[in-house]
GROMACS .gro file of C-alpha atoms in nm:
model
   74
    1MET     CA    1   0.007   0.008   0.011
    2THR     CA    2   0.136   0.338  -0.080
    3ILE     CA    3  -0.054   0.517   0.196
    4ARG     CA    4   0.083   0.497   0.545
    5VAL     CA    5  -0.093   0.613   0.852
    6GLN     CA    6   0.135   0.741   1.111
    7LEU     CA    7  -0.107   0.745   1.409
    8ASP     CA    8   0.131   0.547   1.627
    9ASP     CA    9   0.402   0.803   1.582
   10MET     CA   10   0.149   1.082   1.660
   11LEU     CA   11   0.020   0.927   1.965
   12TRP     CA   12   0.389   0.871   2.086
   13ARG     CA   13   0.463   1.252   2.034
   14ARG     CA   14   0.132   1.347   2.222
   15ARG     CA   15   0.203   1.099   2.488
   16MET     CA   16  -0.133   0.954   2.454
   17THR     CA   17  -0.234   0.577   2.456
   18LEU     CA   18  -0.462   0.452   2.182
   19THR     CA   19  -0.733   0.393   2.478
   20GLU     CA   20  -0.722   0.760   2.587
   21LEU     CA   21  -0.759   0.866   2.211
   22SER     CA   22  -1.050   0.618   2.168
   23GLU     CA   23  -1.235   0.766   2.476
   24ARG     CA   24  -1.191   1.138   2.359
   25VAL     CA   25  -1.273   1.068   2.011
   26ASP     CA   26  -1.557   0.807   2.083
   27ILE     CA   27  -1.425   0.542   1.831
   28THR     CA   28  -1.352   0.203   1.963
   29VAL     CA   29  -1.013   0.085   2.029
   30ALA     CA   30  -1.066  -0.203   1.780
   31ASN     CA   31  -1.136   0.044   1.504
   32LEU     CA   32  -0.847   0.279   1.593
   33SER     CA   33  -0.629  -0.011   1.599
   34VAL     CA   34  -0.734  -0.115   1.246
   35LEU     CA   35  -0.640   0.252   1.140
   36LYS     CA   36  -0.316   0.243   1.345
   37THR     CA   37  -0.178  -0.085   1.176
   38GLY     CA   38  -0.244   0.030   0.830
   39LYS     CA   39  -0.507  -0.241   0.755
   40ALA     CA   40  -0.803   0.014   0.711
   41LYS     CA   41  -0.921   0.067   0.371
   42ALA     CA   42  -1.124   0.383   0.423
   43ILE     CA   43  -1.164   0.666   0.686
   44ARG     CA   44  -1.447   0.885   0.722
   45PHE     CA   45  -1.369   1.268   0.727
   46SER     CA   46  -1.570   1.292   1.044
   47THR     CA   47  -1.337   1.049   1.205
   48LEU     CA   48  -1.029   1.204   1.073
   49ASP     CA   49  -1.152   1.550   1.190
   50ALA     CA   50  -1.220   1.416   1.544
   51ILE     CA   51  -0.864   1.247   1.552
   52CYS     CA   52  -0.704   1.565   1.420
   53ARG     CA   53  -0.891   1.777   1.693
   54VAL     CA   54  -0.793   1.559   1.978
   55LEU     CA   55  -0.425   1.520   1.858
   56GLU     CA   56  -0.387   1.893   1.742
   57CYS     CA   57  -0.263   1.821   1.404
   58GLN     CA   58  -0.324   1.826   1.043
   59PRO     CA   59  -0.455   1.533   0.837
   60GLY     CA   60  -0.122   1.537   0.645
   61GLU     CA   61   0.077   1.475   0.954
   62LEU     CA   62  -0.139   1.151   0.997
   63ILE     CA   63  -0.172   1.020   0.650
   64LEU     CA   64   0.156   0.995   0.406
   65PHE     CA   65   0.163   0.896   0.037
   66HIS     CA   66   0.477   0.688  -0.074
   67PRO     CA   67   0.475   0.668  -0.438
   68GLU     CA   68   0.711   0.384  -0.475
   69GLY     CA   69   0.518   0.169  -0.213
   70ALA     CA   70   0.570   0.157   0.168
   71PRO     CA   71   0.926   0.222   0.274
   72ASP     CA   72   1.133  -0.068   0.432
   73GLU     CA   73   1.079  -0.133   0.797
   74ASP     CA   74   1.401  -0.143   1.021
   0.00000   0.00000   0.00000
């Protein structure tokens, strides 16, 4: 997949757990986990809006495009 979701990185920067984010945006931990692991096929703008509001970030800080595919994992 050429789209990478950096939710884990943003949570680390904000010193927030997935559970805390889940409670604050009223989305299940399971659904956020699917997004975090890159297994999501879509995201609603309302969900993206809620996450960005809580994490105080821009959508482009959460979602990246890699034209040559996903970068190699170390």
